[in-house]
Amino acid sequence: MNKFFEENIIPYKGTETFEFGAKYSDIKNMIKSEHLSILQSERSNRGCEIDWPWIILTVENSITLVFVKDVLFEIVLANSYKGKLPNGCYLGMSLKELEKLDSSLVYNEIEEDYSSKEGYWITEDEFGNIDSITVYVKEIAEPRFYKYEWLERYL
């Protein structure tokens, strides 16, 4: 298995290889050089203050990288990803076990996920095990996120 799928997950930073602020073309070229499969899609942001589409790269159906204006700002990890968060959280861990490690988890009924004050979101499967971990730039929680002023530090 490629090292990309075993790296530490770092809230507000990314992973050891995929760091927030990285440029789309650099990451895509790196993934291609490893001969990994990539699916690319786009998500519109119509109705947001600034309608800049998000470009989404999904690597081997396990790592989803989300970009705006060619800047990486969110990573969703699922399926065969083996890395862990600093608190020890990993895919397949039971939610009950994680709740012992992170008392800040709060369920969001609209998104159907749990958010942590430690800088990540998780979802669980029908058996109560974690089936995705999402990390993101710190500014994502701010009301002005969709104005994209935070992008200036990466451009």
PDB file of C-alpha atoms in Angstrom:
ATOM      1  CA  MET A   1       0.000   0.000   0.000  1.00  0.00           C
ATOM      2  CA  ASN A   2       1.169   3.520  -0.827  1.00  0.00           C
ATOM      3  CA  LYS A   3       2.412   5.657   2.086  1.00  0.00           C
ATOM      4  CA  PHE A   4      -0.319   8.236   1.362  1.00  0.00           C
ATOM      5  CA  PHE A   5      -2.859   5.849   2.921  1.00  0.00           C
ATOM      6  CA  GLU A   6      -1.040   5.402   6.224  1.00  0.00           C
ATOM      7  CA  GLU A   7      -0.001   8.914   7.190  1.00  0.00           C
ATOM      8  CA  ASN A   8      -0.974  10.766  10.344  1.00  0.00           C
ATOM      9  CA  ILE A   9      -4.072  12.955  10.087  1.00  0.00           C
ATOM     10  CA  ILE A  10      -3.396  16.457  11.411  1.00  0.00           C
ATOM     11  CA  PRO A  11      -6.350  18.768  12.176  1.00  0.00           C
ATOM     12  CA  TYR A  12      -6.040  22.234  10.597  1.00  0.00           C
ATOM     13  CA  LYS A  13      -2.991  21.019   8.637  1.00  0.00           C
ATOM     14  CA  GLY A  14      -4.000  17.975   6.516  1.00  0.00           C
ATOM     15  CA  THR A  15      -1.852  14.858   6.366  1.00  0.00           C
ATOM     16  CA  GLU A  16       1.901  14.444   6.229  1.00  0.00           C
ATOM     17  CA  THR A  17       1.859  14.724   2.413  1.00  0.00           C
ATOM     18  CA  PHE A  18      -1.321  16.656   1.650  1.00  0.00           C
ATOM     19  CA  GLU A  19      -1.099  19.968   3.503  1.00  0.00           C
ATOM     20  CA  PHE A  20      -3.758  22.653   3.380  1.00  0.00           C
ATOM     21  CA  GLY A  21      -2.762  25.463   1.061  1.00  0.00           C
ATOM     22  CA  ALA A  22      -1.099  23.076  -1.398  1.00  0.00           C
ATOM     23  CA  LYS A  23      -1.835  23.801  -5.049  1.00  0.00           C
ATOM     24  CA  TYR A  24      -4.126  21.621  -7.139  1.00  0.00           C
ATOM     25  CA  SER A  25      -1.633  21.007  -9.967  1.00  0.00           C
ATOM     26  CA  ASP A  26       1.177  20.051  -7.563  1.00  0.00           C
ATOM     27  CA  ILE A  27      -0.994  17.511  -5.775  1.00  0.00           C
ATOM     28  CA  LYS A  28      -2.483  16.066  -8.953  1.00  0.00           C
ATOM     29  CA  ASN A  29       0.996  15.618 -10.445  1.00  0.00           C
ATOM     30  CA  MET A  30       2.238  13.947  -7.251  1.00  0.00           C
ATOM     31  CA  ILE A  31      -0.674  11.500  -7.281  1.00  0.00           C
ATOM     32  CA  LYS A  32      -0.168  10.717 -10.978  1.00  0.00           C
ATOM     33  CA  SER A  33       3.536  10.070 -10.378  1.00  0.00           C
ATOM     34  CA  GLU A  34       2.513   7.362  -7.898  1.00  0.00           C
ATOM     35  CA  HIS A  35       0.262   5.742 -10.554  1.00  0.00           C
ATOM     36  CA  LEU A  36      -2.824   5.962  -8.332  1.00  0.00           C
ATOM     37  CA  SER A  37      -6.345   6.227  -9.731  1.00  0.00           C
ATOM     38  CA  ILE A  38      -7.982   9.645  -9.491  1.00  0.00           C
ATOM     39  CA  LEU A  39     -11.566  10.700 -10.049  1.00  0.00           C
ATOM     40  CA  GLN A  40     -12.174  14.411 -10.516  1.00  0.00           C
ATOM     41  CA  SER A  41     -15.454  16.243 -10.027  1.00  0.00           C
ATOM     42  CA  GLU A  42     -16.686  19.756  -9.439  1.00  0.00           C
ATOM     43  CA  ARG A  43     -19.232  21.130  -6.992  1.00  0.00           C
ATOM     44  CA  SER A  44     -20.946  24.427  -7.634  1.00  0.00           C
ATOM     45  CA  ASN A  45     -21.407  26.946  -4.864  1.00  0.00           C
ATOM     46  CA  ARG A  46     -24.342  28.817  -6.385  1.00  0.00           C
ATOM     47  CA  GLY A  47     -26.062  30.826  -3.733  1.00  0.00           C
ATOM     48  CA  CYS A  48     -22.871  31.445  -1.747  1.00  0.00           C
ATOM     49  CA  GLU A  49     -21.436  34.942  -1.434  1.00  0.00           C
ATOM     50  CA  ILE A  50     -18.755  34.102  -3.990  1.00  0.00           C
ATOM     51  CA  ASP A  51     -19.642  31.391  -6.489  1.00  0.00           C
ATOM     52  CA  TRP A  52     -16.269  29.688  -6.923  1.00  0.00           C
ATOM     53  CA  PRO A  53     -16.640  26.002  -7.739  1.00  0.00           C
ATOM     54  CA  TRP A  54     -14.850  23.413  -5.665  1.00  0.00           C
ATOM     55  CA  ILE A  55     -12.654  20.906  -7.473  1.00  0.00           C
ATOM     56  CA  ILE A  56     -12.687  17.464  -5.865  1.00  0.00           C
ATOM     57  CA  LEU A  57     -10.041  14.776  -6.394  1.00  0.00           C
ATOM     58  CA  THR A  58     -10.789  11.307  -5.060  1.00  0.00           C
ATOM     59  CA  VAL A  59      -7.755   9.051  -4.828  1.00  0.00           C
ATOM     60  CA  GLU A  60      -8.286   5.275  -4.864  1.00  0.00           C
ATOM     61  CA  ASN A  61     -11.756   5.794  -3.356  1.00  0.00           C
ATOM     62  CA  SER A  62     -10.110   6.541   0.023  1.00  0.00           C
ATOM     63  CA  ILE A  63      -8.729  10.106   0.040  1.00  0.00           C
ATOM     64  CA  THR A  64     -10.907  13.000  -1.123  1.00  0.00           C
ATOM     65  CA  LEU A  65      -9.110  16.317  -1.601  1.00  0.00           C
ATOM     66  CA  VAL A  66     -11.215  19.481  -1.944  1.00  0.00           C
ATOM     67  CA  PHE A  67      -9.867  22.664  -3.575  1.00  0.00           C
ATOM     68  CA  VAL A  68     -11.141  26.179  -4.143  1.00  0.00           C
ATOM     69  CA  LYS A  69      -9.197  28.547  -6.424  1.00  0.00           C
ATOM     70  CA  ASP A  70      -6.616  25.725  -6.755  1.00  0.00           C
ATOM     71  CA  VAL A  71      -5.969  25.668  -2.974  1.00  0.00           C
ATOM     72  CA  LEU A  72      -6.481  22.518  -0.850  1.00  0.00           C
ATOM     73  CA  PHE A  73      -8.739  23.251   2.130  1.00  0.00           C
ATOM     74  CA  GLU A  74     -10.474  19.985   3.102  1.00  0.00           C
ATOM     75  CA  ILE A  75      -9.617  16.274   3.156  1.00  0.00           C
ATOM     76  CA  VAL A  76     -12.057  13.403   3.649  1.00  0.00           C
ATOM     77  CA  LEU A  77     -10.552  10.014   4.534  1.00  0.00           C
ATOM     78  CA  ALA A  78     -12.484   6.769   4.160  1.00  0.00           C
ATOM     79  CA  ASN A  79     -12.379   3.098   3.164  1.00  0.00           C
ATOM     80  CA  SER A  80      -8.795   1.776   3.172  1.00  0.00           C
ATOM     81  CA  TYR A  81      -7.121   4.789   4.851  1.00  0.00           C
ATOM     82  CA  LYS A  82      -4.997   3.584   7.797  1.00  0.00           C
ATOM     83  CA  GLY A  83      -3.717   6.822   9.377  1.00  0.00           C
ATOM     84  CA  LYS A  84      -4.773   8.174  12.769  1.00  0.00           C
ATOM     85  CA  LEU A  85      -5.639  11.499  14.348  1.00  0.00           C
ATOM     86  CA  PRO A  86      -3.417  12.706  17.234  1.00  0.00           C
ATOM     87  CA  ASN A  87      -5.981  11.373  19.756  1.00  0.00           C
ATOM     88  CA  GLY A  88      -5.742   7.882  18.213  1.00  0.00           C
ATOM     89  CA  CYS A  89      -8.993   8.016  16.218  1.00  0.00           C
ATOM     90  CA  TYR A  90      -8.940   5.803  13.120  1.00  0.00           C
ATOM     91  CA  LEU A  91     -11.386   4.410  10.567  1.00  0.00           C
ATOM     92  CA  GLY A  92     -13.224   1.391  11.933  1.00  0.00           C
ATOM     93  CA  MET A  93     -12.877   2.497  15.566  1.00  0.00           C
ATOM     94  CA  SER A  94     -16.140   2.425  17.498  1.00  0.00           C
ATOM     95  CA  LEU A  95     -17.773   5.764  18.194  1.00  0.00           C
ATOM     96  CA  LYS A  96     -18.146   4.751  21.854  1.00  0.00           C
ATOM     97  CA  GLU A  97     -14.370   4.266  22.093  1.00  0.00           C
ATOM     98  CA  LEU A  98     -13.722   7.656  20.453  1.00  0.00           C
ATOM     99  CA  GLU A  99     -16.154   9.386  22.842  1.00  0.00           C
ATOM    100  CA  LYS A 100     -13.884   8.261  25.703  1.00  0.00           C
ATOM    101  CA  LEU A 101     -10.938   9.996  23.993  1.00  0.00           C
ATOM    102  CA  ASP A 102     -12.759  13.129  22.828  1.00  0.00           C
ATOM    103  CA  SER A 103     -15.524  14.526  25.020  1.00  0.00           C
ATOM    104  CA  SER A 104     -16.053  17.484  22.673  1.00  0.00           C
ATOM    105  CA  LEU A 105     -17.860  15.435  19.984  1.00  0.00           C
ATOM    106  CA  VAL A 106     -21.252  16.890  19.089  1.00  0.00           C
ATOM    107  CA  TYR A 107     -23.778  15.350  16.697  1.00  0.00           C
ATOM    108  CA  ASN A 108     -25.050  17.532  13.831  1.00  0.00           C
ATOM    109  CA  GLU A 109     -28.475  16.299  12.703  1.00  0.00           C
ATOM    110  CA  ILE A 110     -28.429  18.312   9.470  1.00  0.00           C
ATOM    111  CA  GLU A 111     -25.026  17.016   8.317  1.00  0.00           C
ATOM    112  CA  GLU A 112     -25.505  13.648  10.045  1.00  0.00           C
ATOM    113  CA  ASP A 113     -21.968  13.744  11.395  1.00  0.00           C
ATOM    114  CA  TYR A 114     -20.064  14.494  14.587  1.00  0.00           C
ATOM    115  CA  SER A 115     -17.815  17.518  14.999  1.00  0.00           C
ATOM    116  CA  SER A 116     -14.939  17.852  17.406  1.00  0.00           C
ATOM    117  CA  LYS A 117     -13.422  20.961  18.932  1.00  0.00           C
ATOM    118  CA  GLU A 118     -10.118  19.273  18.072  1.00  0.00           C
ATOM    119  CA  GLY A 119     -10.635  20.151  14.387  1.00  0.00           C
ATOM    120  CA  TYR A 120     -12.288  17.223  12.620  1.00  0.00           C
ATOM    121  CA  TRP A 121     -15.633  15.713  11.634  1.00  0.00           C
ATOM    122  CA  ILE A 122     -16.497  12.027  11.585  1.00  0.00           C
ATOM    123  CA  THR A 123     -19.344   9.886  10.306  1.00  0.00           C
ATOM    124  CA  GLU A 124     -20.314   6.455  11.518  1.00  0.00           C
ATOM    125  CA  ASP A 125     -21.703   3.379   9.812  1.00  0.00           C
ATOM    126  CA  GLU A 126     -24.812   1.430  10.849  1.00  0.00           C
ATOM    127  CA  PHE A 127     -22.711  -0.562  13.348  1.00  0.00           C
ATOM    128  CA  GLY A 128     -21.466   2.521  15.222  1.00  0.00           C
ATOM    129  CA  ASN A 129     -17.958   2.452  13.732  1.00  0.00           C
ATOM    130  CA  ILE A 130     -16.210   5.460  12.219  1.00  0.00           C
ATOM    131  CA  ASP A 131     -16.402   5.317   8.432  1.00  0.00           C
ATOM    132  CA  SER A 132     -14.999   8.737   7.499  1.00  0.00           C
ATOM    133  CA  ILE A 133     -12.755  11.397   9.010  1.00  0.00           C
ATOM    134  CA  THR A 134     -12.688  14.939   7.634  1.00  0.00           C
ATOM    135  CA  VAL A 135     -10.072  17.571   8.429  1.00  0.00           C
ATOM    136  CA  TYR A 136     -10.151  21.139   7.159  1.00  0.00           C
ATOM    137  CA  VAL A 137      -8.657  24.617   7.399  1.00  0.00           C
ATOM    138  CA  LYS A 138      -9.422  26.363  10.668  1.00  0.00           C
ATOM    139  CA  GLU A 139     -11.439  29.094   8.937  1.00  0.00           C
ATOM    140  CA  ILE A 140     -14.121  26.649   7.764  1.00  0.00           C
ATOM    141  CA  ALA A 141     -16.023  27.194  11.022  1.00  0.00           C
ATOM    142  CA  GLU A 142     -16.117  30.960  10.589  1.00  0.00           C
ATOM    143  CA  PRO A 143     -19.252  32.637   9.195  1.00  0.00           C
ATOM    144  CA  ARG A 144     -17.120  34.468   6.620  1.00  0.00           C
ATOM    145  CA  PHE A 145     -15.599  31.265   5.240  1.00  0.00           C
ATOM    146  CA  TYR A 146     -17.444  31.585   1.910  1.00  0.00           C
ATOM    147  CA  LYS A 147     -16.012  35.056   1.333  1.00  0.00           C
ATOM    148  CA  TYR A 148     -12.705  33.198   0.869  1.00  0.00           C
ATOM    149  CA  GLU A 149     -10.583  35.960   2.413  1.00  0.00           C
ATOM    150  CA  TRP A 150      -8.570  33.206   4.139  1.00  0.00           C
ATOM    151  CA  LEU A 151      -7.267  32.175   0.691  1.00  0.00           C
ATOM    152  CA  GLU A 152      -4.986  35.221   0.612  1.00  0.00           C
ATOM    153  CA  ARG A 153      -2.452  33.554   2.884  1.00  0.00           C
ATOM    154  CA  TYR A 154      -2.028  30.732   0.341  1.00  0.00           C
ATOM    155  CA  LEU A 155      -1.984  32.723  -2.896  1.00  0.00           C
TER     156      LEU A 155
END
